JSON list of C-alpha atoms in Angstrom, two decimals:
[
{"chain": "T", "resi": 19, "resn": "MET", "atom": "CA", "xyz": [-7.76, -20.57, -21.65]},
{"chain": "T", "resi": 20, "resn": "GLN", "atom": "CA", "xyz": [-8.56, -18.00, -19.00]},
{"chain": "T", "resi": 21, "resn": "ARG", "atom": "CA", "xyz": [-5.68, -15.66, -18.15]},
{"chain": "T", "resi": 22, "resn": "PRO", "atom": "CA", "xyz": [-4.39, -15.33, -14.57]},
{"chain": "T", "resi": 23, "resn": "VAL", "atom": "CA", "xyz": [-5.55, -12.45, -12.40]},
{"chain": "T", "resi": 24, "resn": "LEU", "atom": "CA", "xyz": [-3.34, -10.85, -9.78]},
{"chain": "T", "resi": 25, "resn": "GLY", "atom": "CA", "xyz": [-5.61, -10.92, -6.76]},
{"chain": "T", "resi": 26, "resn": "SER", "atom": "CA", "xyz": [-3.41, -10.58, -3.71]},
{"chain": "T", "resi": 27, "resn": "MET", "atom": "CA", "xyz": [0.02, -9.99, -2.28]},
{"chain": "T", "resi": 28, "resn": "LEU", "atom": "CA", "xyz": [1.56, -11.49, 0.84]},
{"chain": "T", "resi": 29, "resn": "LEU", "atom": "CA", "xyz": [3.44, -8.88, 2.83]},
{"chain": "T", "resi": 30, "resn": "ALA", "atom": "CA", "xyz": [5.61, -10.60, 5.43]},
{"chain": "T", "resi": 31, "resn": "SER", "atom": "CA", "xyz": [6.65, -8.88, 8.64]},
{"chain": "T", "resi": 32, "resn": "THR", "atom": "CA", "xyz": [8.26, -9.60, 11.98]},
{"chain": "T", "resi": 33, "resn": "ASP", "atom": "CA", "xyz": [5.38, -7.59, 13.48]},
{"chain": "T", "resi": 34, "resn": "PRO", "atom": "CA", "xyz": [2.27, -8.26, 11.36]},
{"chain": "T", "resi": 35, "resn": "GLU", "atom": "CA", "xyz": [-0.13, -6.65, 13.85]},
{"chain": "T", "resi": 36, "resn": "ARG", "atom": "CA", "xyz": [1.75, -3.34, 13.71]},
{"chain": "T", "resi": 37, "resn": "LEU", "atom": "CA", "xyz": [1.90, -3.46, 9.91]},
{"chain": "T", "resi": 38, "resn": "ASN", "atom": "CA", "xyz": [-1.80, -4.35, 9.60]},
{"chain": "T", "resi": 39, "resn": "THR", "atom": "CA", "xyz": [-2.74, -1.48, 11.91]},
{"chain": "T", "resi": 40, "resn": "TRP", "atom": "CA", "xyz": [-0.62, 0.95, 9.86]},
{"chain": "T", "resi": 41, "resn": "TYR", "atom": "CA", "xyz": [-2.20, 0.00, 6.52]},
{"chain": "T", "resi": 42, "resn": "ALA", "atom": "CA", "xyz": [-5.71, -0.04, 7.97]},
{"chain": "T", "resi": 43, "resn": "THR", "atom": "CA", "xyz": [-5.20, 3.38, 9.58]},
{"chain": "T", "resi": 44, "resn": "VAL", "atom": "CA", "xyz": [-3.61, 5.25, 6.69]},
{"chain": "T", "resi": 45, "resn": "LEU", "atom": "CA", "xyz": [-5.37, 3.66, 3.70]},
{"chain": "T", "resi": 46, "resn": "ASP", "atom": "CA", "xyz": [-8.86, 2.81, 5.03]},
{"chain": "T", "resi": 47, "resn": "PRO", "atom": "CA", "xyz": [-9.43, -0.56, 3.27]},
{"chain": "T", "resi": 48, "resn": "GLU", "atom": "CA", "xyz": [-12.90, -1.81, 2.34]},
{"chain": "T", "resi": 49, "resn": "GLN", "atom": "CA", "xyz": [-12.33, -4.79, 4.63]},
{"chain": "T", "resi": 50, "resn": "ASN", "atom": "CA", "xyz": [-9.92, -5.53, 7.47]},
{"chain": "T", "resi": 51, "resn": "ILE", "atom": "CA", "xyz": [-10.42, -9.12, 8.55]},
{"chain": "T", "resi": 52, "resn": "GLU", "atom": "CA", "xyz": [-8.48, -12.11, 9.85]},
{"chain": "T", "resi": 53, "resn": "VAL", "atom": "CA", "xyz": [-8.89, -15.49, 8.18]},
{"chain": "T", "resi": 54, "resn": "ASN", "atom": "CA", "xyz": [-6.95, -18.56, 9.35]},
{"chain": "T", "resi": 55, "resn": "GLY", "atom": "CA", "xyz": [-4.34, -16.36, 11.00]},
{"chain": "T", "resi": 56, "resn": "TYR", "atom": "CA", "xyz": [-3.83, -14.10, 7.95]},
{"chain": "T", "resi": 57, "resn": "ARG", "atom": "CA", "xyz": [-4.64, -10.44, 8.19]},
{"chain": "T", "resi": 58, "resn": "LEU", "atom": "CA", "xyz": [-6.53, -9.50, 5.01]},
{"chain": "T", "resi": 59, "resn": "LEU", "atom": "CA", "xyz": [-7.03, -5.96, 3.82]},
{"chain": "T", "resi": 60, "resn": "LYS", "atom": "CA", "xyz": [-9.26, -5.53, 0.78]},
{"chain": "T", "resi": 61, "resn": "PHE", "atom": "CA", "xyz": [-8.61, -2.68, -1.64]},
{"chain": "T", "resi": 62, "resn": "GLY", "atom": "CA", "xyz": [-10.95, -2.91, -4.63]},
{"chain": "T", "resi": 63, "resn": "GLU", "atom": "CA", "xyz": [-10.56, -6.43, -6.02]},
{"chain": "T", "resi": 64, "resn": "PHE", "atom": "CA", "xyz": [-7.07, -6.79, -4.50]},
{"chain": "T", "resi": 65, "resn": "PHE", "atom": "CA", "xyz": [-6.21, -8.32, -1.13]},
{"chain": "T", "resi": 66, "resn": "LEU", "atom": "CA", "xyz": [-3.13, -7.37, 0.87]},
{"chain": "T", "resi": 67, "resn": "MET", "atom": "CA", "xyz": [-2.35, -10.34, 3.10]},
{"chain": "T", "resi": 68, "resn": "ILE", "atom": "CA", "xyz": [-0.11, -9.63, 6.09]},
{"chain": "T", "resi": 69, "resn": "ASP", "atom": "CA", "xyz": [1.57, -12.44, 7.98]},
{"chain": "T", "resi": 70, "resn": "THR", "atom": "CA", "xyz": [4.81, -13.31, 9.71]},
{"chain": "T", "resi": 71, "resn": "ARG", "atom": "CA", "xyz": [7.73, -15.28, 8.28]},
{"chain": "T", "resi": 72, "resn": "ALA", "atom": "CA", "xyz": [10.92, -16.49, 9.90]},
{"chain": "T", "resi": 73, "resn": "ASP", "atom": "CA", "xyz": [13.05, -15.52, 6.89]},
{"chain": "T", "resi": 74, "resn": "VAL", "atom": "CA", "xyz": [12.43, -11.74, 6.90]},
{"chain": "T", "resi": 75, "resn": "ALA", "atom": "CA", "xyz": [14.26, -8.96, 8.74]},
{"chain": "T", "resi": 76, "resn": "ASP", "atom": "CA", "xyz": [12.65, -6.17, 10.76]},
{"chain": "T", "resi": 77, "resn": "LYS", "atom": "CA", "xyz": [13.29, -3.70, 7.90]},
{"chain": "T", "resi": 78, "resn": "ASN", "atom": "CA", "xyz": [13.16, -4.31, 4.15]},
{"chain": "T", "resi": 79, "resn": "PRO", "atom": "CA", "xyz": [16.76, -3.99, 2.86]},
{"chain": "T", "resi": 80, "resn": "GLU", "atom": "CA", "xyz": [15.64, -3.30, -0.74]},
{"chain": "T", "resi": 81, "resn": "PRO", "atom": "CA", "xyz": [12.35, -1.35, -0.53]},
{"chain": "T", "resi": 82, "resn": "GLY", "atom": "CA", "xyz": [12.56, -0.13, -4.12]},
{"chain": "T", "resi": 83, "resn": "ARG", "atom": "CA", "xyz": [12.33, -3.69, -5.48]},
{"chain": "T", "resi": 84, "resn": "ALA", "atom": "CA", "xyz": [8.53, -3.83, -5.14]},
{"chain": "T", "resi": 85, "resn": "ILE", "atom": "CA", "xyz": [6.46, -0.69, -4.62]},
{"chain": "T", "resi": 86, "resn": "MET", "atom": "CA", "xyz": [2.77, -0.92, -3.82]},
{"chain": "T", "resi": 87, "resn": "ASN", "atom": "CA", "xyz": [0.77, 1.61, -5.85]},
{"chain": "T", "resi": 88, "resn": "PHE", "atom": "CA", "xyz": [-2.58, 2.73, -4.45]},
{"chain": "T", "resi": 89, "resn": "ASP", "atom": "CA", "xyz": [-4.88, 4.56, -6.85]},
{"chain": "T", "resi": 90, "resn": "VAL", "atom": "CA", "xyz": [-6.85, 7.07, -4.81]},
{"chain": "T", "resi": 91, "resn": "PRO", "atom": "CA", "xyz": [-9.64, 9.49, -5.71]},
{"chain": "T", "resi": 92, "resn": "ASP", "atom": "CA", "xyz": [-8.25, 12.28, -3.48]},
{"chain": "T", "resi": 93, "resn": "ALA", "atom": "CA", "xyz": [-4.49, 12.13, -2.93]},
{"chain": "T", "resi": 94, "resn": "ARG", "atom": "CA", "xyz": [-4.48, 15.24, -0.76]},
{"chain": "T", "resi": 95, "resn": "ALA", "atom": "CA", "xyz": [-6.99, 13.71, 1.68]},
{"chain": "T", "resi": 96, "resn": "VAL", "atom": "CA", "xyz": [-5.04, 10.43, 1.87]},
{"chain": "T", "resi": 97, "resn": "VAL", "atom": "CA", "xyz": [-1.77, 12.30, 2.44]},
{"chain": "T", "resi": 98, "resn": "ALA", "atom": "CA", "xyz": [-3.43, 14.36, 5.19]},
{"chain": "T", "resi": 99, "resn": "ARG", "atom": "CA", "xyz": [-4.64, 11.16, 6.91]},
{"chain": "T", "resi": 100, "resn": "MET", "atom": "CA", "xyz": [-1.14, 9.69, 6.57]},
{"chain": "T", "resi": 101, "resn": "ASN", "atom": "CA", "xyz": [0.43, 12.84, 8.01]},
{"chain": "T", "resi": 102, "resn": "GLN", "atom": "CA", "xyz": [-1.92, 12.66, 11.00]},
{"chain": "T", "resi": 103, "resn": "ALA", "atom": "CA", "xyz": [-0.66, 9.10, 11.58]},
{"chain": "T", "resi": 104, "resn": "GLY", "atom": "CA", "xyz": [2.96, 10.31, 11.51]},
{"chain": "T", "resi": 105, "resn": "VAL", "atom": "CA", "xyz": [3.96, 8.66, 8.23]},
{"chain": "T", "resi": 106, "resn": "SER", "atom": "CA", "xyz": [7.53, 9.03, 6.95]},
{"chain": "T", "resi": 107, "resn": "TRP", "atom": "CA", "xyz": [7.86, 10.13, 3.33]},
{"chain": "T", "resi": 108, "resn": "LEU", "atom": "CA", "xyz": [10.32, 9.07, 0.67]},
{"chain": "T", "resi": 109, "resn": "ALA", "atom": "CA", "xyz": [8.72, 11.60, -1.70]},
{"chain": "T", "resi": 110, "resn": "GLU", "atom": "CA", "xyz": [6.12, 14.12, -0.58]},
{"chain": "T", "resi": 111, "resn": "LEU", "atom": "CA", "xyz": [3.03, 14.87, -2.65]},
{"chain": "T", "resi": 112, "resn": "GLU", "atom": "CA", "xyz": [3.87, 16.34, -6.04]},
{"chain": "T", "resi": 113, "resn": "ASP", "atom": "CA", "xyz": [1.97, 17.29, -9.15]},
{"chain": "T", "resi": 114, "resn": "ARG", "atom": "CA", "xyz": [3.29, 15.62, -12.30]},
{"chain": "T", "resi": 115, "resn": "ASP", "atom": "CA", "xyz": [1.48, 17.21, -15.23]},
{"chain": "T", "resi": 116, "resn": "GLY", "atom": "CA", "xyz": [-1.87, 17.11, -13.45]},
{"chain": "T", "resi": 117, "resn": "SER", "atom": "CA", "xyz": [-1.48, 13.74, -11.71]},
{"chain": "T", "resi": 118, "resn": "LEU", "atom": "CA", "xyz": [-0.57, 13.58, -8.01]},
{"chain": "T", "resi": 119, "resn": "PHE", "atom": "CA", "xyz": [2.07, 11.21, -6.58]},
{"chain": "T", "resi": 120, "resn": "ALA", "atom": "CA", "xyz": [3.55, 10.64, -3.11]},
{"chain": "T", "resi": 121, "resn": "THR", "atom": "CA", "xyz": [5.64, 7.79, -1.72]},
{"chain": "T", "resi": 122, "resn": "ALA", "atom": "CA", "xyz": [5.35, 6.84, 1.95]},
{"chain": "T", "resi": 123, "resn": "ILE", "atom": "CA", "xyz": [7.47, 4.39, 3.93]},
{"chain": "T", "resi": 124, "resn": "ASP", "atom": "CA", "xyz": [5.60, 1.80, 6.01]},
{"chain": "T", "resi": 125, "resn": "PRO", "atom": "CA", "xyz": [6.89, 0.66, 9.43]},
{"chain": "T", "resi": 126, "resn": "ASP", "atom": "CA", "xyz": [8.86, -2.21, 7.82]},
{"chain": "T", "resi": 127, "resn": "GLY", "atom": "CA", "xyz": [10.54, 0.11, 5.33]},
{"chain": "T", "resi": 128, "resn": "ASN", "atom": "CA", "xyz": [8.42, -0.82, 2.29]},
{"chain": "T", "resi": 129, "resn": "TYR", "atom": "CA", "xyz": [7.54, 1.90, -0.22]},
{"chain": "T", "resi": 130, "resn": "VAL", "atom": "CA", "xyz": [3.85, 2.72, -0.65]},
{"chain": "T", "resi": 131, "resn": "GLN", "atom": "CA", "xyz": [2.95, 5.05, -3.51]},
{"chain": "T", "resi": 132, "resn": "ILE", "atom": "CA", "xyz": [-0.23, 7.11, -3.55]},
{"chain": "T", "resi": 133, "resn": "ILE", "atom": "CA", "xyz": [-1.42, 7.99, -7.07]},
{"chain": "T", "resi": 134, "resn": "GLN", "atom": "CA", "xyz": [-4.25, 10.20, -8.26]},
{"chain": "T", "resi": 135, "resn": "LEU", "atom": "CA", "xyz": [-4.15, 10.15, -12.05]},
{"chain": "T", "resi": 136, "resn": "SER", "atom": "CA", "xyz": [-5.59, 13.04, -14.02]},
{"chain": "T", "resi": 137, "resn": "ASP", "atom": "CA", "xyz": [-8.36, 12.39, -16.55]},
{"chain": "T", "resi": 138, "resn": "ALA", "atom": "CA", "xyz": [-5.85, 13.07, -19.36]},
{"chain": "T", "resi": 139, "resn": "HIS", "atom": "CA", "xyz": [-3.39, 10.47, -18.02]},
{"chain": "T", "resi": 140, "resn": "ARG", "atom": "CA", "xyz": [-6.20, 7.90, -17.60]},
{"chain": "T", "resi": 141, "resn": "ALA", "atom": "CA", "xyz": [-7.34, 8.50, -21.18]},
{"chain": "T", "resi": 142, "resn": "ALA", "atom": "CA", "xyz": [-3.77, 8.04, -22.45]},
{"chain": "T", "resi": 143, "resn": "MET", "atom": "CA", "xyz": [-3.57, 4.65, -20.75]}
]
């Protein structure tokens, strides 16, 4: 039996256009397309789908429940692009034993973590 593969996440918003624009601007996805009304952002083999839902609030009341982790080759460059876009930070860029981490807050209040793992941390995984 073939095992399941996590291929996408639906991120619901009261303003999906704003949220799509934010992610496309600060994270530069491989693709930014619309299919059947869904906004699809492709990051590697993973798709972030952004749509609207009637059962969500304007701001996420529990943003720590699910944190999106983006592995990046140059955390400092991504953080600089995010700063130019006026991103709010939960945790600014920090070095943790050679790996770089930062946690931004998207316009809906979700946490978005930027991670650049060191070669030593990758080898340990």
